[in-house]
Every structure is written in C-alpha cells, then in structure tokens.
Amino acid sequence: GCQLQIVNLEEELLDLLGVLEVVTWREAMSEQSDEFDIALVEGSITREEEVSRLQWIRERAKTLVAIGACAHIGGINCLKNRFDLEEVRCMVYGEHAGWFDTIPTRPLEAVVKVDAVVPGCPINRQELLEVVKALLLGKKPALPTYAVCVECKRKNNVCVFERGMVCLGPITRAGCGAICPS
C-alpha cells in the first residue's frame, strides 16, 4: 500500500525524479545500490533477519524515513504480539509453520534511529512529498500535529459523533484529508 502510494504520485513523481536519483526500489526496479542518502523504509520488523537488514540500511543512509503505520508504530502486525508466537505461526502458515521464522512485531525505531516519519495506513502521498522536499532542502519535516477534526470541518463533514457513531477524530492526527468520514 505505501509503495503503491509513491507510484500513485504520477506527475509529482516525475518532478521528484528530476531532483533525486532512485538507486534501489524493490517494487519498481531490479537495479540495486549500496549507497544512498535517504532511505524510505516501510513495514514492521517481524523476523530476526529483518533486524540485520535494517541495521545495514541505517549504517549507509544519512537519513532514514519510516513510511506507513507499520514502520512507524508496528501497525496492525502488532496484534500478533497479544498471542503465543507458535500459535500465530500455526494459524497463519498451517502445516508449514515450521518453515517460517517470526519474532514479536516492532516498529523500526525499536531497532534503529529513525530521522523522519510519514505516518498513515497507507501513507498520504502529499505528506510523503512534503517530507521528501523538506529533507532535500535540509529542513526538518513538519507534519500536522492537530486533530483530524480540523480537516473534517474544512470539508464540511458532519461529525460522525453527531450521526450517533463513535468519533475518534479528537485523538486522530490530521494529514489524511479526513478520508474515512469523507
């Protein structure tokens, strides 16, 4: 989902490619490089081998950006941490559970230093652009810190609370464009 949002930048992606060089992108190219300035990393840590891979990336990247809820806070994958890991493997992989390693799910920051975050599930493309632009300019990215209620009001949405539903807007960070209630 998060990498697809990058591809969905379409015209903005072409502008971005005019000012930066993509050297490794598993979903979009076969070439790879061991040298990069900014690493955008998605996904949570769920296997031991991912720890060393992430550490390898961190050693080479001047800036590491966690993109998406999984990379930022562990995401939905953290639900497995509430259960016995062996039981989870059996539920997911059935008779082949022994083929797959798993560890308690962790966000990237539990393993390495993260310099910036693009939260969301999936990420908001415009927020990603803002973060990348800020990093290219040597600035600290500034994302909204206010509640999504502001975006709902801007879109003239009737609060879902007023429609008799549970509203989590006051505890949800803005930046998604109030996509759910819209």
PDB file of C-alpha atoms in Angstrom:
ATOM      1  CA  GLY A   1       0.000   0.000   0.000  1.00  0.00           C
ATOM      2  CA  CYS A   2       2.653   2.552   0.943  1.00  0.00           C
ATOM      3  CA  GLN A   3       4.875   1.865  -2.066  1.00  0.00           C
ATOM      4  CA  LEU A   4       1.804   1.983  -4.305  1.00  0.00           C
ATOM      5  CA  GLN A   5       1.057   5.455  -2.937  1.00  0.00           C
ATOM      6  CA  ILE A   6       4.513   6.537  -4.120  1.00  0.00           C
ATOM      7  CA  VAL A   7       3.807   5.207  -7.611  1.00  0.00           C
ATOM      8  CA  ASN A   8       0.431   6.989  -7.499  1.00  0.00           C
ATOM      9  CA  LEU A   9       2.222  10.330  -7.227  1.00  0.00           C
ATOM     10  CA  GLU A  10       2.256  10.227 -11.037  1.00  0.00           C
ATOM     11  CA  GLU A  11       3.193  13.750 -12.239  1.00  0.00           C
ATOM     12  CA  GLU A  12       4.711  14.729  -8.887  1.00  0.00           C
ATOM     13  CA  LEU A  13       6.868  11.607  -9.069  1.00  0.00           C
ATOM     14  CA  LEU A  14       8.316  12.805 -12.368  1.00  0.00           C
ATOM     15  CA  ASP A  15       9.138  16.177 -10.768  1.00  0.00           C
ATOM     16  CA  LEU A  16      10.732  14.392  -7.816  1.00  0.00           C
ATOM     17  CA  LEU A  17      12.817  12.217 -10.117  1.00  0.00           C
ATOM     18  CA  GLY A  18      14.138  15.427 -11.649  1.00  0.00           C
ATOM     19  CA  VAL A  19      15.852  16.356  -8.359  1.00  0.00           C
ATOM     20  CA  LEU A  20      16.798  12.969  -6.933  1.00  0.00           C
ATOM     21  CA  GLU A  21      18.108   9.661  -8.153  1.00  0.00           C
ATOM     22  CA  VAL A  22      16.358   6.471  -7.096  1.00  0.00           C
ATOM     23  CA  VAL A  23      19.054   3.816  -6.647  1.00  0.00           C
ATOM     24  CA  THR A  24      17.085   0.950  -5.096  1.00  0.00           C
ATOM     25  CA  TRP A  25      13.337   0.269  -5.122  1.00  0.00           C
ATOM     26  CA  ARG A  26      12.323  -3.369  -4.897  1.00  0.00           C
ATOM     27  CA  GLU A  27       8.795  -2.763  -6.173  1.00  0.00           C
ATOM     28  CA  ALA A  28       9.754  -0.663  -9.192  1.00  0.00           C
ATOM     29  CA  MET A  29      13.233  -1.605 -10.410  1.00  0.00           C
ATOM     30  CA  SER A  30      15.649  -4.528 -10.458  1.00  0.00           C
ATOM     31  CA  GLU A  31      18.868  -2.485 -10.055  1.00  0.00           C
ATOM     32  CA  GLN A  32      20.201  -2.012  -6.537  1.00  0.00           C
ATOM     33  CA  SER A  33      22.848   0.085  -4.860  1.00  0.00           C
ATOM     34  CA  ASP A  34      24.644   0.002  -1.533  1.00  0.00           C
ATOM     35  CA  GLU A  35      24.934   3.792  -1.455  1.00  0.00           C
ATOM     36  CA  PHE A  36      22.078   6.175  -0.703  1.00  0.00           C
ATOM     37  CA  ASP A  37      21.401   9.395   1.166  1.00  0.00           C
ATOM     38  CA  ILE A  38      17.733   8.954   2.067  1.00  0.00           C
ATOM     39  CA  ALA A  39      16.211   5.546   2.768  1.00  0.00           C
ATOM     40  CA  LEU A  40      12.423   5.216   2.796  1.00  0.00           C
ATOM     41  CA  VAL A  41      11.573   2.032   4.703  1.00  0.00           C
ATOM     42  CA  GLU A  42       8.113   0.513   5.033  1.00  0.00           C
ATOM     43  CA  GLY A  43       6.894  -2.414   7.112  1.00  0.00           C
ATOM     44  CA  SER A  44       7.372  -3.562  10.665  1.00  0.00           C
ATOM     45  CA  ILE A  45      10.066  -5.866  11.994  1.00  0.00           C
ATOM     46  CA  THR A  46       8.614  -9.394  12.173  1.00  0.00           C
ATOM     47  CA  ARG A  47      11.633 -11.635  11.554  1.00  0.00           C
ATOM     48  CA  GLU A  48      15.137 -11.684  13.024  1.00  0.00           C
ATOM     49  CA  GLU A  49      16.762 -11.352   9.583  1.00  0.00           C
ATOM     50  CA  GLU A  50      14.951  -8.028   9.108  1.00  0.00           C
ATOM     51  CA  VAL A  51      16.825  -6.571  12.099  1.00  0.00           C
ATOM     52  CA  SER A  52      20.229  -7.015  10.453  1.00  0.00           C
ATOM     53  CA  ARG A  53      18.888  -5.803   7.077  1.00  0.00           C
ATOM     54  CA  LEU A  54      17.508  -2.656   8.704  1.00  0.00           C
ATOM     55  CA  GLN A  55      20.764  -2.064  10.580  1.00  0.00           C
ATOM     56  CA  TRP A  56      22.650  -2.443   7.295  1.00  0.00           C
ATOM     57  CA  ILE A  57      20.382   0.184   5.683  1.00  0.00           C
ATOM     58  CA  ARG A  58      20.766   2.524   8.673  1.00  0.00           C
ATOM     59  CA  GLU A  59      24.570   2.324   8.500  1.00  0.00           C
ATOM     60  CA  ARG A  60      24.523   3.517   4.897  1.00  0.00           C
ATOM     61  CA  ALA A  61      21.708   6.073   4.937  1.00  0.00           C
ATOM     62  CA  LYS A  62      22.297   9.636   6.028  1.00  0.00           C
ATOM     63  CA  THR A  63      18.554   9.878   6.660  1.00  0.00           C
ATOM     64  CA  LEU A  64      16.141   7.031   7.385  1.00  0.00           C
ATOM     65  CA  VAL A  65      12.409   7.668   6.965  1.00  0.00           C
ATOM     66  CA  ALA A  66       9.795   5.266   8.333  1.00  0.00           C
ATOM     67  CA  ILE A  67       6.878   5.266   5.910  1.00  0.00           C
ATOM     68  CA  GLY A  68       3.493   3.970   6.977  1.00  0.00           C
ATOM     69  CA  ALA A  69       1.945   2.849  10.238  1.00  0.00           C
ATOM     70  CA  CYS A  70       3.757  -0.498  10.198  1.00  0.00           C
ATOM     71  CA  ALA A  71       7.204   1.115  10.056  1.00  0.00           C
ATOM     72  CA  HIS A  72       6.192   3.956  12.383  1.00  0.00           C
ATOM     73  CA  ILE A  73       4.350   2.146  15.194  1.00  0.00           C
ATOM     74  CA  GLY A  74       4.333  -1.533  14.204  1.00  0.00           C
ATOM     75  CA  GLY A  75       0.892  -1.263  12.608  1.00  0.00           C
ATOM     76  CA  ILE A  76      -1.726  -3.951  12.505  1.00  0.00           C
ATOM     77  CA  ASN A  77       1.041  -6.571  12.612  1.00  0.00           C
ATOM     78  CA  CYS A  78       1.471  -5.827  16.322  1.00  0.00           C
ATOM     79  CA  LEU A  79      -1.801  -7.624  17.002  1.00  0.00           C
ATOM     80  CA  LYS A  80       0.120 -10.903  16.852  1.00  0.00           C
ATOM     81  CA  ASN A  81       2.095  -9.811  19.931  1.00  0.00           C
ATOM     82  CA  ARG A  82      -1.006 -10.483  22.059  1.00  0.00           C
ATOM     83  CA  PHE A  83      -0.796 -14.210  21.290  1.00  0.00           C
ATOM     84  CA  ASP A  84       1.690 -17.053  21.619  1.00  0.00           C
ATOM     85  CA  LEU A  85       4.010 -16.781  18.603  1.00  0.00           C
ATOM     86  CA  GLU A  86       3.920 -20.507  17.885  1.00  0.00           C
ATOM     87  CA  GLU A  87       0.123 -20.378  17.852  1.00  0.00           C
ATOM     88  CA  VAL A  88       0.232 -17.413  15.462  1.00  0.00           C
ATOM     89  CA  ARG A  89       2.593 -19.233  13.082  1.00  0.00           C
ATOM     90  CA  CYS A  90       0.277 -22.250  13.032  1.00  0.00           C
ATOM     91  CA  MET A  91      -2.774 -20.061  12.363  1.00  0.00           C
ATOM     92  CA  VAL A  92      -1.066 -18.227   9.501  1.00  0.00           C
ATOM     93  CA  TYR A  93       1.023 -20.953   7.865  1.00  0.00           C
ATOM     94  CA  GLY A  94      -0.797 -24.133   8.920  1.00  0.00           C
ATOM     95  CA  GLU A  95       1.190 -27.306   8.362  1.00  0.00           C
ATOM     96  CA  HIS A  96       4.153 -25.260   7.058  1.00  0.00           C
ATOM     97  CA  ALA A  97       4.521 -23.174  10.222  1.00  0.00           C
ATOM     98  CA  GLY A  98       7.989 -24.588  10.858  1.00  0.00           C
ATOM     99  CA  TRP A  99       9.230 -23.102   7.597  1.00  0.00           C
ATOM    100  CA  PHE A 100       8.790 -19.537   8.796  1.00  0.00           C
ATOM    101  CA  ASP A 101      10.618 -17.598  11.497  1.00  0.00           C
ATOM    102  CA  THR A 102       8.849 -14.893  13.489  1.00  0.00           C
ATOM    103  CA  ILE A 103       9.598 -12.584  16.394  1.00  0.00           C
ATOM    104  CA  PRO A 104       7.392 -10.113  18.259  1.00  0.00           C
ATOM    105  CA  THR A 105       6.499  -7.289  15.873  1.00  0.00           C
ATOM    106  CA  ARG A 106       8.317  -3.989  16.394  1.00  0.00           C
ATOM    107  CA  PRO A 107       8.418  -0.612  14.665  1.00  0.00           C
ATOM    108  CA  LEU A 108      11.677   0.485  13.013  1.00  0.00           C
ATOM    109  CA  GLU A 109      12.556   2.842  15.859  1.00  0.00           C
ATOM    110  CA  ALA A 110      12.773  -0.125  18.238  1.00  0.00           C
ATOM    111  CA  VAL A 111      15.790  -1.295  16.231  1.00  0.00           C
ATOM    112  CA  VAL A 112      17.441   1.782  14.653  1.00  0.00           C
ATOM    113  CA  LYS A 113      17.360   5.574  14.785  1.00  0.00           C
ATOM    114  CA  VAL A 114      14.586   6.973  12.583  1.00  0.00           C
ATOM    115  CA  ASP A 115      15.071  10.535  11.337  1.00  0.00           C
ATOM    116  CA  ALA A 116      11.593  11.232   9.961  1.00  0.00           C
ATOM    117  CA  VAL A 117       8.193   9.580   9.728  1.00  0.00           C
ATOM    118  CA  VAL A 118       5.384   9.566   7.181  1.00  0.00           C
ATOM    119  CA  PRO A 119       2.544   8.040   9.212  1.00  0.00           C
ATOM    120  CA  GLY A 120      -0.683   6.509   7.951  1.00  0.00           C
ATOM    121  CA  CYS A 121      -2.068   3.320   6.502  1.00  0.00           C
ATOM    122  CA  PRO A 122      -1.460   3.778   3.712  1.00  0.00           C
ATOM    123  CA  ILE A 123       0.654   6.922   3.727  1.00  0.00           C
ATOM    124  CA  ASN A 124      -0.729  10.168   2.377  1.00  0.00           C
ATOM    125  CA  ARG A 125       1.101  10.934  -0.875  1.00  0.00           C
ATOM    126  CA  GLN A 126       1.155  14.669  -0.249  1.00  0.00           C
ATOM    127  CA  GLU A 127       2.679  14.161   3.196  1.00  0.00           C
ATOM    128  CA  LEU A 128       5.368  11.987   1.642  1.00  0.00           C
ATOM    129  CA  LEU A 129       6.129  14.747  -0.855  1.00  0.00           C
ATOM    130  CA  GLU A 130       6.353  17.328   1.934  1.00  0.00           C
ATOM    131  CA  VAL A 131       8.732  15.144   3.938  1.00  0.00           C
ATOM    132  CA  VAL A 132      10.987  14.398   0.950  1.00  0.00           C
ATOM    133  CA  LYS A 133      11.035  18.075  -0.115  1.00  0.00           C
ATOM    134  CA  ALA A 134      11.967  19.172   3.406  1.00  0.00           C
ATOM    135  CA  LEU A 135      14.760  16.586   3.589  1.00  0.00           C
ATOM    136  CA  LEU A 136      16.123  17.615   0.178  1.00  0.00           C
ATOM    137  CA  LEU A 137      16.208  21.222   1.418  1.00  0.00           C
ATOM    138  CA  GLY A 138      17.968  20.164   4.628  1.00  0.00           C
ATOM    139  CA  LYS A 139      14.958  21.053   6.775  1.00  0.00           C
ATOM    140  CA  LYS A 140      13.137  19.085   9.438  1.00  0.00           C
ATOM    141  CA  PRO A 141       9.814  17.833   8.030  1.00  0.00           C
ATOM    142  CA  ALA A 142       6.740  19.449   9.596  1.00  0.00           C
ATOM    143  CA  LEU A 143       3.564  17.380   9.540  1.00  0.00           C
ATOM    144  CA  PRO A 144       0.229  18.313  11.126  1.00  0.00           C
ATOM    145  CA  THR A 145       0.048  17.903  14.890  1.00  0.00           C
ATOM    146  CA  TYR A 146      -3.617  18.829  15.229  1.00  0.00           C
ATOM    147  CA  ALA A 147      -6.627  16.511  15.252  1.00  0.00           C
ATOM    148  CA  VAL A 148      -8.340  15.287  12.088  1.00  0.00           C
ATOM    149  CA  CYS A 149     -11.438  17.205  13.252  1.00  0.00           C
ATOM    150  CA  VAL A 150      -9.901  20.276  11.587  1.00  0.00           C
ATOM    151  CA  GLU A 151      -9.836  18.505   8.224  1.00  0.00           C
ATOM    152  CA  CYS A 152     -13.411  17.261   8.688  1.00  0.00           C
ATOM    153  CA  LYS A 153     -14.586  20.806   9.346  1.00  0.00           C
ATOM    154  CA  ARG A 154     -12.685  22.091   6.288  1.00  0.00           C
ATOM    155  CA  LYS A 155     -14.526  19.520   4.183  1.00  0.00           C
ATOM    156  CA  ASN A 156     -17.867  20.451   5.789  1.00  0.00           C
ATOM    157  CA  ASN A 157     -18.317  16.895   7.091  1.00  0.00           C
ATOM    158  CA  VAL A 158     -20.960  16.322   9.725  1.00  0.00           C
ATOM    159  CA  CYS A 159     -19.167  14.850  12.740  1.00  0.00           C
ATOM    160  CA  VAL A 160     -19.826  11.121  12.881  1.00  0.00           C
ATOM    161  CA  PHE A 161     -20.491  11.607  16.625  1.00  0.00           C
ATOM    162  CA  GLU A 162     -23.444  13.823  15.690  1.00  0.00           C
ATOM    163  CA  ARG A 163     -24.691  10.981  13.480  1.00  0.00           C
ATOM    164  CA  GLY A 164     -24.759   8.665  16.517  1.00  0.00           C
ATOM    165  CA  MET A 165     -21.468   6.908  15.761  1.00  0.00           C
ATOM    166  CA  VAL A 166     -18.195   6.736  17.671  1.00  0.00           C
ATOM    167  CA  CYS A 167     -15.849   9.501  16.548  1.00  0.00           C
ATOM    168  CA  LEU A 168     -12.114   9.125  17.106  1.00  0.00           C
ATOM    169  CA  GLY A 169     -11.327  12.400  15.353  1.00  0.00           C
ATOM    170  CA  PRO A 170     -10.172  14.193  18.510  1.00  0.00           C
ATOM    171  CA  ILE A 171      -7.447  11.559  19.061  1.00  0.00           C
ATOM    172  CA  THR A 172      -6.530  11.039  15.386  1.00  0.00           C
ATOM    173  CA  ARG A 173      -3.728  13.103  13.839  1.00  0.00           C
ATOM    174  CA  ALA A 174      -4.634  15.109  10.760  1.00  0.00           C
ATOM    175  CA  GLY A 175      -2.917  14.625   7.445  1.00  0.00           C
ATOM    176  CA  CYS A 176      -5.148  12.079   5.779  1.00  0.00           C
ATOM    177  CA  GLY A 177      -7.596  14.638   4.416  1.00  0.00           C
ATOM    178  CA  ALA A 178     -10.344  13.158   6.632  1.00  0.00           C
ATOM    179  CA  ILE A 179     -10.635  10.327   4.122  1.00  0.00           C
ATOM    180  CA  CYS A 180     -12.700   7.975   6.327  1.00  0.00           C
ATOM    181  CA  PRO A 181     -15.574  10.296   7.268  1.00  0.00           C
ATOM    182  CA  SER A 182     -15.459  11.906   3.815  1.00  0.00           C
TER     183      SER A 182
END
